[in-house]
Every structure is written in C-alpha cells, then in structure tokens.
Amino acid sequence: MDALYHSTRSADATVTSKQAILAGIASDGGLYVSDALTDTHINIDELNGAGYHAIARKVLSALLGDYTNDEIADCVAAAYNTNFSSAEVTPVSPLGDDWLLELFHGPTCAFKDVALQMLPRLMSVARTTEGGSNKVMIVTATSGDTGKAALAGFADVAGTGVTVFFPAGKVSDIQRLQMVTQVGANVAVAGIEGTFDDAQTQVKRIFADTALNDRLAKTGVVLSSANSINVGRLVPQVAYYFSAYAQLVAKAAITPGEAVSYVVPTGNFGDVLAGYYAKQMGLPVAKLIVASNSNKVLTDFLTTGTYDRRREFVKTISPSMDILVSSNLERLLYYASDGDVELVGDLMTKLSTTGVYTLPRSVMDRIRTSFDCGFASDQDTRDAIATTWRDTGVLIDPHTAVAKHVMDTMERDTFPRICLATASPYKFCADVLFALGKDTSGMDGFACMEALSTLTNTTAPEQLAALSGARELHNDVVSQQEMAAFVTDACARVFA
Ligand SMILES: *Cc1c(COP(=O)(O)O)cnc(C)c1O
C-alpha cells in the first residue's frame, strides 16, 4: 500500500513518504501524517523469533509504502550494523519486577541514534529516486542528544550538510563535548543564547522564511529537518516497541497477545508517539505512560485537557526533556480528533499566539484511553537513580530515572511494564555520581566519568571516554537573531 502523507493542518496536498522525508515539515507549518496508519497492521505472531532487522523491515515497509523492499532492506542493514554495540540493537533486560528497554547502544549513546542512523539513508534513497536536490542542508535544534546523533548520522554524507544549534550552558559537559568535537567537512555547530524551545522556534522560522529559502534555492541548496517532526525519524522508532514485545515473548515473560505498558521519558513527544503508532498498528499496548521532568506541561495537559506553555522554563538534570512545546503532540491531536485538520490548525495557532489551548472533551477522553502520565522533580530523579542502583544493580541515566520514578509511584496494575532507557548514564556522569551520594565539586566531566566507573565497577562507553583527547572545533555561540545568517554561512561553506 502506498501510504500517502499530508499536513496535520490541511488534507488538500498529498505527498509520498519519500517526499515527506525530504521536506521534513509541511509548507503550512504542519507535520506530515498518513491516514493509512490504522489500516497498517503488523501481525505479532509473525514476529515470533524475529530479530531487530526483520522487525524494522516490516515496520518501515508498512509505513513507508513507496520505498521498495530492497531499498528498505539496504537501509536497515546499513543503519543497524556493528555501529550498535548490542546484537539485539535495542535489548530488553530485567529491572526488578519490570523491564528495561535499552535504547542507548548506538554510536552516540542515546536513543536518538536508532532514528538518526536511519534517516540519512532514507533521505539518500529518496533523493536518488525523487530527483531531489543534491545540496541539502539539515538544520537541527537540539536539547542535547539529537545534535550529536544527527552529526554522527550525517557527517560526510555526500550532497548533505548538517547544522546543529544547542542551548549554550544548558546541556551536559559530555553532551557539549560530543558536539563541539565533531569532525567532518560538512558540519556546523553553534551554541545559542536561549533555551531549546527558542532554538526550535527559530529553526521552524528559518524553514518558513521564504526569502531565505529562495536565496538558497538560487544556489541549489534546500533546507531540511532532522528533528523528530520528520517522518523519517518517527517511523524507525516504532520498530523497537515491536522488538521489545517480541523479546519478552521470546523470554516467555509474556504470552503473545498479552498487553504491556510502556513508560517513556518524554520531551518533544516523538518517542512516545512512536509507541502510539505501534499501538495503532496492532501492538497490544495497555498504556503509554508519559513521564516528564519539572517542565511538566504534558502531565498538566493530560490531567486537565489544557496545554499551557506560559510558565517558567526549568533547567533540570534531564536536559534532553527540558521542553515546553512538544512538537509531535500535534500528530496525536490529529489522530485523536479523527483527522480534524481545522481543529488542529486552530489549536496550533492558539499555541503560537497565546501560548495555551484547551482540547474538546471528547478528544481528550480518547487520548486518555491510551495515555497515562506523571512527573519527577530533580530530587525524585536522583532518588530513583540511587534506589535503582541499590536495589537492582542497574545504573540508569537521569532521563530514564524520570520514567523509573513515575513507574514506581504509579499504582501497579496487572500489565507487565517496560521502562524505556533513553541514554547511557555516562552522558550525565556528574549528575549520576552526585545522585549516588558523591561530592562532585571541582570535578570536570572526565573526572566524574572515571569516578563513576570506579564506584559502580562499570565501564564508560568507548566513544565517550575517547572525548577526553578530542579537540574542540566549534566554539561559536550566536544570538537567536544570528541563527539564520549562521545557516546561510554554513551553506556557503559546505556547498562551496
Ligand atoms: C530526546 C530525549 C528524550 C525525549 O524524547 P522525545 O522524543 O523528545 O520525547 C528523552 N531522553 C533522552 C536521553 C533524549 O535524548
């Protein structure tokens, strides 16, 4: 089936999945969705004994109908290769009476690798067959992890450049080093004065800036997005929900058809939305539990029905979730309202003009049948890291700990629960070490890394340990007004 995509804000113009992946975002500012989602069914009995590659091929083929089976198979084989340090790609391990879905075994040690090792390959195939421009500049705002995963995915990919903006001073030491040490002739990295939301807003503005895009078009350059608003990032994430389920069946921890709940540390709502896609496609999901940090817009939204971003931004120890505008929620609004594009457009206008909107009761009730929620303060997060280590011997990062806290404070129902582990604890050594009761004052990221390793008798991932000798290559910090010019300069340099 050729799943056609259109904007969440208008169903008039349809595109293929290849075109949607090349464009990133629809021209009216909406996100690409497919009405075929609920018709795409994956038979879980067929996943019996299937490895990650087979599952990923099935999921991608179902959602990206205009890619041939060979194209999908090549992309899967190349993306989930030895660059993941686990043969299962995303292994499931025990976590007390629950399960941990380890999504951090990719090249940059965060779950974003699962999608960002795939996206450049999907784009390259689409460019070849759709005749797209061979000068594509990927422009990405990052709260910390997307940036490095995008750099790793797109570095030295022919015909492509990648520009990353991160909120200066609001990412961990190791996260910053991962980005500013990135080598490659086609990369540009800058800190910005502001928050992730500011960076994301400006990037969306850059995509919508007709004059800028026209100027670039004259030099043959088109802009595209690697943020989780891109269909090509969302779809690969659906696979690990199925894979986790298949792994539990293989361990005889569940029987095929039995419903399970997933607890998801959430920021931009991409990861948990992939779980919703999996559910729509037939995965037996009891609840998707949206776990937030102190920037708990989503907890409040799911509790009250009102999305209100008019609040103080809180800098937390789970920085990749320090987000007040969760872009991918727009896709859920589309599906939960039965494709009411007018309603979605209206709500999004309200959000950008007044900062607040309220959902109709019927739509909210529908969302609540699939989603539950909770949040963790920084202290809750530290406590969860400490107690998890003490009680289970599993070392978790602060983002995963947010989910663990939410899971532990919820009333336990009968469903098996899978907690998504989104980053290696070694990306956040200082905060993890502190949570385990150590004084970290005066210690840099690497001193903390060593101390954490000694204390827990675990080993830092090689690619993070190697940062200690790497040269810092990108030290620009720009204002929000300067971001567009930074992109223009990067295009000129990369495509000179
Ligand atoms: C990006 C990220 C999240 C949030 O995922 P979303 O898809 O933005 O909701 C959670 N944890 C880590 C470590 C991340 O990098």
Coordinates of C-alpha atoms and ligand atoms in Angstrom, one line a residue:
M1 CA 0.0 0.0 0.0
D2 CA 1.3 3.4 -0.8
A3 CA 0.7 5.4 2.4
L4 CA 0.3 9.0 1.3
Y5 CA 1.1 11.8 3.7
H6 CA -0.4 15.2 4.2
S7 CA -0.2 18.1 6.7
T8 CA -1.8 17.8 10.1
R9 CA -3.3 21.2 9.2
S10 CA -4.7 20.5 5.8
A11 CA -5.5 17.4 3.8
D12 CA -5.5 19.0 0.4
A13 CA -2.0 18.3 -0.9
T14 CA -0.7 14.8 -0.5
V15 CA 2.9 13.6 -0.9
T16 CA 4.7 10.2 -0.8
S17 CA 6.7 9.2 2.2
K18 CA 9.9 9.9 0.2
Q19 CA 8.7 13.5 -0.4
A20 CA 7.6 13.9 3.2
I21 CA 11.0 12.7 4.4
L22 CA 12.9 15.1 2.0
A23 CA 10.7 18.1 3.0
G24 CA 10.7 17.4 6.8
I25 CA 7.8 19.7 7.6
A26 CA 4.8 20.6 5.5
S27 CA 4.8 24.1 3.9
D28 CA 1.9 25.3 6.1
G29 CA 3.9 24.5 9.2
G30 CA 2.0 21.3 10.0
L31 CA 3.5 17.8 10.4
Y32 CA 3.2 15.0 7.9
V33 CA 0.7 12.3 8.8
S34 CA -0.8 9.4 6.9
D35 CA -4.4 8.3 7.1
A36 CA -3.4 4.8 6.4
L37 CA -1.8 4.3 9.8
T38 CA -4.8 2.5 11.3
D39 CA -5.1 0.2 8.3
T40 CA -1.5 -0.9 8.6
H41 CA -1.5 -4.0 10.7
I42 CA 1.5 -6.0 11.9
N43 CA 0.7 -9.5 12.9
I44 CA 2.6 -10.0 16.2
D45 CA 2.5 -13.8 15.7
E46 CA 4.8 -13.3 12.7
L47 CA 7.3 -11.5 14.9
N48 CA 8.0 -14.8 16.8
G49 CA 11.7 -15.3 16.8
A50 CA 12.3 -12.3 14.5
G51 CA 15.4 -10.3 15.1
Y52 CA 15.6 -6.5 15.1
H53 CA 16.4 -6.2 11.3
A54 CA 13.4 -8.3 10.3
I55 CA 11.1 -6.3 12.6
A56 CA 12.5 -3.0 11.4
R57 CA 12.0 -4.0 7.7
K58 CA 8.3 -4.9 8.4
V59 CA 7.6 -1.7 10.2
L60 CA 9.3 0.5 7.7
S61 CA 7.7 -1.2 4.8
A62 CA 4.3 -0.8 6.3
L63 CA 4.7 2.9 7.0
L64 CA 6.8 4.0 4.0
G65 CA 4.9 2.4 1.2
D66 CA 6.8 3.9 -1.7
Y67 CA 10.2 2.6 -0.7
T68 CA 10.8 -0.8 -2.4
N69 CA 11.6 -3.8 -0.2
D70 CA 15.2 -3.8 -1.4
E71 CA 15.6 -0.1 -0.5
I72 CA 14.2 -0.7 3.0
A73 CA 16.4 -3.8 3.4
D74 CA 19.5 -2.0 2.4
C75 CA 18.8 0.9 4.7
V76 CA 18.1 -1.4 7.7
A77 CA 21.2 -3.4 7.1
A78 CA 23.4 -0.3 6.9
A79 CA 21.8 1.6 9.8
Y80 CA 21.8 -1.2 12.4
N81 CA 25.2 -2.7 11.9
T82 CA 28.2 -3.0 14.1
N83 CA 27.7 0.7 14.9
F84 CA 25.4 -0.6 17.6
S85 CA 27.2 -2.4 20.4
S86 CA 24.4 -4.9 21.0
A87 CA 23.4 -7.6 18.6
E88 CA 19.8 -7.0 19.5
V89 CA 20.3 -3.3 18.7
T90 CA 17.8 -2.4 21.5
P91 CA 18.0 -5.2 24.1
V92 CA 15.5 -5.7 26.9
S93 CA 16.9 -6.5 30.3
P94 CA 15.3 -7.1 33.8
L95 CA 14.7 -4.1 36.0
G96 CA 13.4 -5.6 39.3
D97 CA 9.9 -6.8 38.6
D98 CA 9.8 -4.7 35.4
W99 CA 11.8 -4.5 32.2
L100 CA 14.3 -2.0 30.8
L101 CA 14.4 -1.4 27.0
E102 CA 18.0 -0.3 26.4
L103 CA 17.9 2.2 23.5
F104 CA 21.4 3.7 24.1
H105 CA 23.8 1.2 22.3
G106 CA 24.3 3.3 19.2
P107 CA 27.2 5.5 18.2
T108 CA 26.3 8.5 20.4
C109 CA 24.8 6.6 23.4
A110 CA 21.3 8.0 23.2
F111 CA 18.1 6.5 21.8
K112 CA 18.1 9.2 19.0
D113 CA 20.7 7.0 17.2
V114 CA 18.0 4.5 16.3
A115 CA 16.3 7.1 14.2
L116 CA 19.3 9.2 13.1
Q117 CA 21.3 6.3 11.8
M118 CA 18.3 5.5 9.6
L119 CA 17.2 9.0 8.5
P120 CA 20.2 9.9 6.3
R121 CA 19.9 6.6 4.4
L122 CA 16.2 7.1 3.8
M123 CA 16.9 10.6 2.6
S124 CA 19.7 9.5 0.2
V125 CA 17.4 6.8 -1.3
A126 CA 14.6 9.4 -1.7
R127 CA 16.9 11.9 -3.3
T128 CA 18.1 9.4 -5.8
T129 CA 14.6 8.2 -6.9
E130 CA 12.8 11.5 -6.5
G131 CA 15.5 13.6 -8.1
G132 CA 15.8 15.9 -5.1
S133 CA 18.5 18.5 -4.8
N134 CA 22.0 17.2 -4.2
K135 CA 22.7 20.1 -1.8
V136 CA 20.6 19.5 1.3
M137 CA 21.3 21.4 4.5
I138 CA 19.9 19.6 7.5
V139 CA 19.1 22.3 10.2
T140 CA 18.5 20.9 13.7
A141 CA 17.7 22.3 17.1
T142 CA 18.8 20.0 19.9
S143 CA 18.1 19.8 23.6
G144 CA 21.4 17.9 23.8
D145 CA 21.2 14.4 22.2
T146 CA 19.7 15.0 18.8
G147 CA 22.6 17.2 17.9
K148 CA 25.3 14.6 18.2
A149 CA 23.2 11.8 16.8
A150 CA 22.4 14.0 13.7
L151 CA 26.1 14.9 13.4
A152 CA 27.1 11.3 13.6
G153 CA 24.4 10.3 11.1
F154 CA 25.0 13.0 8.5
A155 CA 28.8 13.7 8.8
D156 CA 30.4 13.3 5.4
V157 CA 27.2 12.1 3.7
A158 CA 27.5 13.1 0.1
G159 CA 25.3 16.0 -1.0
T160 CA 24.3 16.8 2.5
G161 CA 25.4 19.3 5.2
V162 CA 24.3 19.4 8.8
T163 CA 23.9 22.5 11.1
V164 CA 23.2 22.0 14.8
F165 CA 22.1 24.6 17.3
F166 CA 22.2 23.7 21.0
P167 CA 21.2 25.9 24.0
A168 CA 24.6 27.1 25.4
G169 CA 25.1 26.2 29.0
K170 CA 22.0 24.0 29.1
V171 CA 23.5 20.7 28.0
S172 CA 25.8 18.3 30.0
D173 CA 29.6 18.6 29.7
I174 CA 29.8 15.4 27.8
Q175 CA 26.9 16.3 25.5
R176 CA 28.6 19.6 24.6
L177 CA 31.9 17.9 24.0
Q178 CA 30.3 15.3 21.8
M179 CA 29.0 18.1 19.5
V180 CA 31.9 20.6 19.5
T181 CA 34.5 17.9 18.7
Q182 CA 32.6 16.6 15.7
V183 CA 34.8 16.3 12.7
G184 CA 33.6 16.4 9.0
A185 CA 33.8 18.9 6.2
N186 CA 30.0 19.3 6.0
V187 CA 29.2 20.1 9.7
A188 CA 28.4 23.3 11.5
V189 CA 27.7 23.6 15.2
A190 CA 26.8 26.6 17.4
G191 CA 25.5 27.2 20.8
I192 CA 22.7 29.7 21.0
E193 CA 21.7 32.3 23.7
G194 CA 18.4 30.8 24.9
T195 CA 16.6 27.6 25.6
F196 CA 15.9 24.6 23.4
D197 CA 12.4 26.0 22.7
D198 CA 14.0 29.2 21.5
A199 CA 16.2 27.2 19.2
Q200 CA 13.3 25.1 17.9
T201 CA 11.1 28.2 17.3
Q202 CA 13.9 29.9 15.3
V203 CA 14.6 26.8 13.3
K204 CA 10.9 26.5 12.4
R205 CA 11.1 30.2 11.4
I206 CA 14.1 29.5 9.2
F207 CA 12.2 26.8 7.4
A208 CA 9.2 29.1 6.9
D209 CA 11.4 32.1 5.7
T210 CA 10.5 32.3 2.0
A211 CA 13.0 35.0 1.2
L212 CA 15.9 33.0 2.8
N213 CA 14.8 29.7 1.1
D214 CA 14.5 31.5 -2.2
R215 CA 18.0 32.9 -1.9
L216 CA 19.4 29.4 -1.0
A217 CA 17.4 27.8 -3.9
K218 CA 19.2 30.1 -6.3
T219 CA 22.4 28.3 -5.3
G220 CA 20.7 24.9 -5.5
V221 CA 20.5 24.4 -1.7
V222 CA 17.4 23.2 0.1
L223 CA 16.9 23.0 3.8
S224 CA 15.6 20.0 5.6
S225 CA 15.0 18.9 9.2
A226 CA 16.4 16.0 11.2
N227 CA 14.2 16.9 14.2
S228 CA 11.6 14.4 15.3
I229 CA 9.0 16.2 13.3
N230 CA 10.5 14.4 10.3
V231 CA 8.5 11.2 9.4
G232 CA 11.8 9.5 8.7
R233 CA 12.8 9.9 12.3
L234 CA 9.5 8.9 13.8
V235 CA 8.9 5.7 11.8
P236 CA 12.2 3.9 12.7
Q237 CA 11.3 4.3 16.4
V238 CA 8.1 2.3 16.0
A239 CA 10.3 -0.8 15.4
Y240 CA 11.7 -1.0 18.9
Y241 CA 8.2 -1.1 20.5
F242 CA 7.6 -4.2 18.5
S243 CA 11.1 -5.6 19.1
A244 CA 10.7 -5.2 22.9
Y245 CA 7.5 -7.0 22.8
A246 CA 8.9 -9.8 20.7
Q247 CA 11.9 -10.1 23.1
L248 CA 9.6 -10.6 26.0
V249 CA 7.6 -13.2 24.2
A250 CA 10.9 -15.0 23.4
K251 CA 11.9 -14.9 27.1
A252 CA 8.4 -16.4 27.9
A253 CA 7.8 -13.3 30.1
I254 CA 4.6 -12.7 28.3
T255 CA 2.3 -14.7 26.1
P256 CA 1.6 -13.4 22.5
G257 CA -1.4 -11.1 22.6
E258 CA -0.9 -10.1 26.2
A259 CA -1.0 -6.3 26.7
V260 CA 2.1 -4.5 28.1
S261 CA 2.6 -0.9 29.2
Y262 CA 5.5 1.3 28.2
V263 CA 6.9 4.1 30.4
V264 CA 8.5 6.8 28.3
P265 CA 10.7 9.7 29.4
T266 CA 9.2 12.4 27.2
G267 CA 10.2 15.8 25.8
N268 CA 9.2 16.5 22.2
F269 CA 6.7 13.6 22.3
G270 CA 8.4 11.8 19.4
D271 CA 9.4 8.6 21.3
V272 CA 6.1 8.1 23.0
L273 CA 4.2 8.9 19.8
A274 CA 6.1 6.1 18.0
G275 CA 4.6 3.9 20.7
Y276 CA 1.1 5.2 19.8
Y277 CA 1.8 4.3 16.2
A278 CA 2.8 0.8 17.2
K279 CA -0.5 0.5 19.2
Q280 CA -2.5 1.7 16.1
M281 CA -0.7 -0.9 14.1
G282 CA -1.8 -3.7 16.4
L283 CA 0.8 -4.0 19.1
P284 CA -1.0 -5.0 22.4
V285 CA -0.3 -1.9 24.4
A286 CA -2.2 -1.3 27.7
K287 CA -1.0 2.2 28.4
L288 CA 1.7 4.6 27.2
I289 CA 2.9 6.4 30.2
V290 CA 4.3 9.9 29.5
A291 CA 7.0 10.7 32.1
S292 CA 8.0 14.3 32.4
N293 CA 10.6 16.2 34.4
S294 CA 9.7 19.5 36.2
N295 CA 8.8 21.0 32.8
K296 CA 5.6 19.1 33.2
V297 CA 3.5 20.7 30.5
L298 CA 2.4 17.2 29.3
T299 CA 1.5 16.0 32.8
D300 CA -0.8 19.0 33.2
F301 CA -2.2 18.7 29.7
L302 CA -3.1 15.0 30.1
T303 CA -4.6 15.7 33.5
T304 CA -6.5 18.9 32.7
G305 CA -7.0 18.9 28.9
T306 CA -5.3 22.3 28.7
Y307 CA -1.9 22.7 27.1
D308 CA -0.3 25.8 28.7
R309 CA 3.3 26.7 27.9
R310 CA 3.1 30.0 29.7
R311 CA 5.3 29.0 32.6
E312 CA 8.8 29.3 33.9
F313 CA 11.3 27.1 32.0
V314 CA 13.1 24.9 34.4
K315 CA 16.7 23.7 33.8
T316 CA 16.8 20.2 35.1
I317 CA 19.3 17.3 35.3
S318 CA 17.4 15.6 32.4
P319 CA 18.1 18.4 29.9
S320 CA 17.0 16.5 26.8
M321 CA 13.5 16.7 28.2
D322 CA 13.6 20.4 29.1
I323 CA 11.0 21.3 26.6
L324 CA 7.7 23.3 26.8
V325 CA 6.5 22.9 23.3
S326 CA 6.2 19.2 22.4
S327 CA 6.0 19.4 18.7
N328 CA 4.9 15.8 18.0
L329 CA 1.8 16.2 20.1
E330 CA 0.3 17.8 17.0
R331 CA 0.2 14.4 15.3
L332 CA -1.6 12.9 18.3
L333 CA -4.2 15.7 18.2
Y334 CA -4.7 14.9 14.5
Y335 CA -5.3 11.2 15.1
A336 CA -7.3 11.6 18.3
S337 CA -9.7 14.1 16.6
D338 CA -10.3 11.7 13.6
G339 CA -8.2 13.9 11.3
D340 CA -9.9 17.3 12.1
V341 CA -7.3 19.4 10.3
E342 CA -9.2 22.6 11.1
L343 CA -9.2 21.9 14.8
V344 CA -5.5 21.1 14.8
G345 CA -4.7 24.2 12.8
D346 CA -6.7 26.3 15.2
L347 CA -5.1 24.8 18.3
M348 CA -1.6 25.3 16.9
T349 CA -2.4 29.0 16.1
K350 CA -3.7 29.4 19.6
L351 CA -0.5 27.9 21.0
S352 CA 1.8 30.2 19.0
T353 CA -0.2 33.3 19.6
T354 CA -1.5 32.9 23.2
G355 CA 0.6 30.0 24.4
V356 CA -2.4 28.0 25.5
Y357 CA -5.2 25.8 24.2
T358 CA -7.9 23.5 25.5
L359 CA -9.0 20.3 23.8
P360 CA -12.6 19.4 23.3
R361 CA -13.6 16.9 26.0
S362 CA -14.3 14.1 23.5
V363 CA -10.8 14.3 22.0
M364 CA -9.2 14.4 25.5
D365 CA -11.2 11.4 26.6
R366 CA -9.9 9.5 23.7
I367 CA -6.3 10.4 24.4
R368 CA -6.8 9.2 27.9
T369 CA -7.7 5.7 26.9
S370 CA -4.2 5.2 25.5
F371 CA -2.1 7.6 27.7
D372 CA -1.3 8.0 31.3
C373 CA 1.2 10.4 32.9
G374 CA 3.4 11.5 35.8
F375 CA 6.4 13.6 36.5
A376 CA 9.6 13.6 38.6
S377 CA 11.4 16.5 40.2
D378 CA 15.2 16.6 40.1
Q379 CA 15.3 15.2 43.7
D380 CA 12.9 12.4 42.7
T381 CA 15.2 11.7 39.7
R382 CA 18.3 11.5 41.9
D383 CA 16.5 9.2 44.4
A384 CA 15.4 6.9 41.5
I385 CA 19.0 6.7 40.3
A386 CA 20.2 5.8 43.8
T387 CA 17.5 3.3 44.7
T388 CA 17.6 1.6 41.3
W389 CA 21.3 1.1 41.7
R390 CA 21.0 -0.1 45.3
D391 CA 18.0 -2.4 44.8
T392 CA 18.6 -3.8 41.3
G393 CA 22.3 -3.1 40.4
V394 CA 21.2 -1.3 37.3
L395 CA 22.8 2.1 36.6
I396 CA 20.3 4.4 34.9
D397 CA 20.7 7.9 33.4
P398 CA 18.6 10.9 34.7
H399 CA 16.1 10.7 31.8
T400 CA 15.5 7.0 32.4
A401 CA 15.3 7.8 36.1
V402 CA 12.4 10.2 35.4
A403 CA 10.5 7.3 33.9
K404 CA 11.5 4.9 36.7
H405 CA 10.2 7.3 39.3
V406 CA 6.9 7.7 37.5
M407 CA 6.6 4.0 37.1
D408 CA 7.3 3.3 40.8
T409 CA 4.9 5.9 42.0
M410 CA 2.0 4.6 39.9
E411 CA -0.4 2.1 41.1
R412 CA 0.8 -1.2 39.8
D413 CA -1.8 -2.9 37.6
T414 CA -1.5 -6.4 36.2
F415 CA 0.3 -5.4 33.0
P416 CA 4.0 -6.1 32.5
R417 CA 5.8 -2.8 32.3
I418 CA 8.7 -1.8 30.1
C419 CA 10.7 1.3 31.0
L420 CA 12.4 3.0 28.1
A421 CA 16.1 3.7 28.8
T422 CA 17.0 6.6 26.5
A423 CA 20.6 7.4 27.3
S424 CA 23.8 6.0 28.8
P425 CA 24.3 7.1 32.3
Y426 CA 27.8 8.1 31.2
K427 CA 26.5 11.0 29.2
F428 CA 25.5 12.6 32.5
C429 CA 28.3 11.4 34.8
A430 CA 28.3 14.4 37.2
D431 CA 24.6 14.2 38.0
V432 CA 24.6 10.4 38.2
L433 CA 27.6 10.4 40.5
F434 CA 26.0 13.1 42.7
A435 CA 22.8 11.1 42.9
L436 CA 24.8 8.2 44.2
G437 CA 26.0 10.4 47.1
K438 CA 29.4 11.6 45.8
D439 CA 30.7 15.1 46.1
T440 CA 31.4 16.2 42.5
S441 CA 32.5 19.8 43.2
G442 CA 35.5 20.9 41.2
M443 CA 35.4 17.8 39.0
D444 CA 35.1 18.0 35.2
G445 CA 33.1 15.6 33.0
F446 CA 36.0 13.2 32.7
A447 CA 36.9 13.1 36.4
C448 CA 33.3 12.3 37.0
M449 CA 33.4 9.6 34.3
E450 CA 36.3 7.9 36.0
A451 CA 34.9 8.2 39.5
L452 CA 31.5 6.7 38.3
S453 CA 33.3 3.8 36.6
T454 CA 35.3 3.1 39.8
L455 CA 32.3 3.4 42.1
T456 CA 30.0 1.2 40.1
N457 CA 32.5 -1.1 38.6
T458 CA 31.0 -0.4 35.2
T459 CA 32.8 0.8 32.0
A460 CA 32.2 4.1 30.2
P461 CA 31.3 3.5 26.5
E462 CA 34.4 3.8 24.4
Q463 CA 33.2 6.7 22.3
L464 CA 32.5 8.8 25.4
A465 CA 35.8 8.0 27.0
A466 CA 37.6 9.0 23.8
L467 CA 36.3 12.5 24.0
S468 CA 38.9 13.3 26.6
G469 CA 41.6 13.6 23.9
A470 CA 39.5 15.2 21.2
R471 CA 40.0 18.8 20.0
E472 CA 37.2 21.4 20.4
L473 CA 36.4 22.6 16.8
H474 CA 33.2 24.5 17.1
N475 CA 33.1 27.3 19.7
D476 CA 30.6 29.7 18.2
V477 CA 27.8 31.0 20.4
V478 CA 25.2 33.0 18.4
S479 CA 22.1 35.0 19.4
Q480 CA 18.7 33.9 18.2
Q481 CA 18.7 36.7 15.6
E482 CA 22.0 35.4 14.1
M483 CA 20.9 31.8 13.5
A484 CA 19.6 32.4 10.0
A485 CA 22.9 34.1 9.0
F486 CA 24.8 31.2 10.6
V487 CA 22.8 28.7 8.4
T488 CA 23.5 30.8 5.3
D489 CA 27.2 30.9 6.0
A490 CA 27.2 27.2 6.7
C491 CA 25.5 26.5 3.3
A492 CA 28.0 28.7 1.5
R493 CA 31.0 26.9 3.2
V494 CA 29.7 23.4 2.9
F495 CA 28.5 23.7 -0.7
A496 CA 31.3 25.9 -2.0
Ligands
LIG1 C1 15.3 13.3 23.3 C2 15.4 12.5 24.5 C3 14.2 12.3 25.3 C4 12.9 12.8 24.9 O1 12.4 12.1 23.7 P1 11.3 12.8 22.8 O2 11.1 12.0 21.6 O3 11.8 14.2 22.5 O4 10.0 12.9 23.7 C5 14.4 11.5 26.4 N1 15.6 11.1 26.8 C6 16.7 11.3 26.2 C7 18.0 10.9 26.7 C8 16.7 12.1 25.0 O5 17.8 12.3 24.3

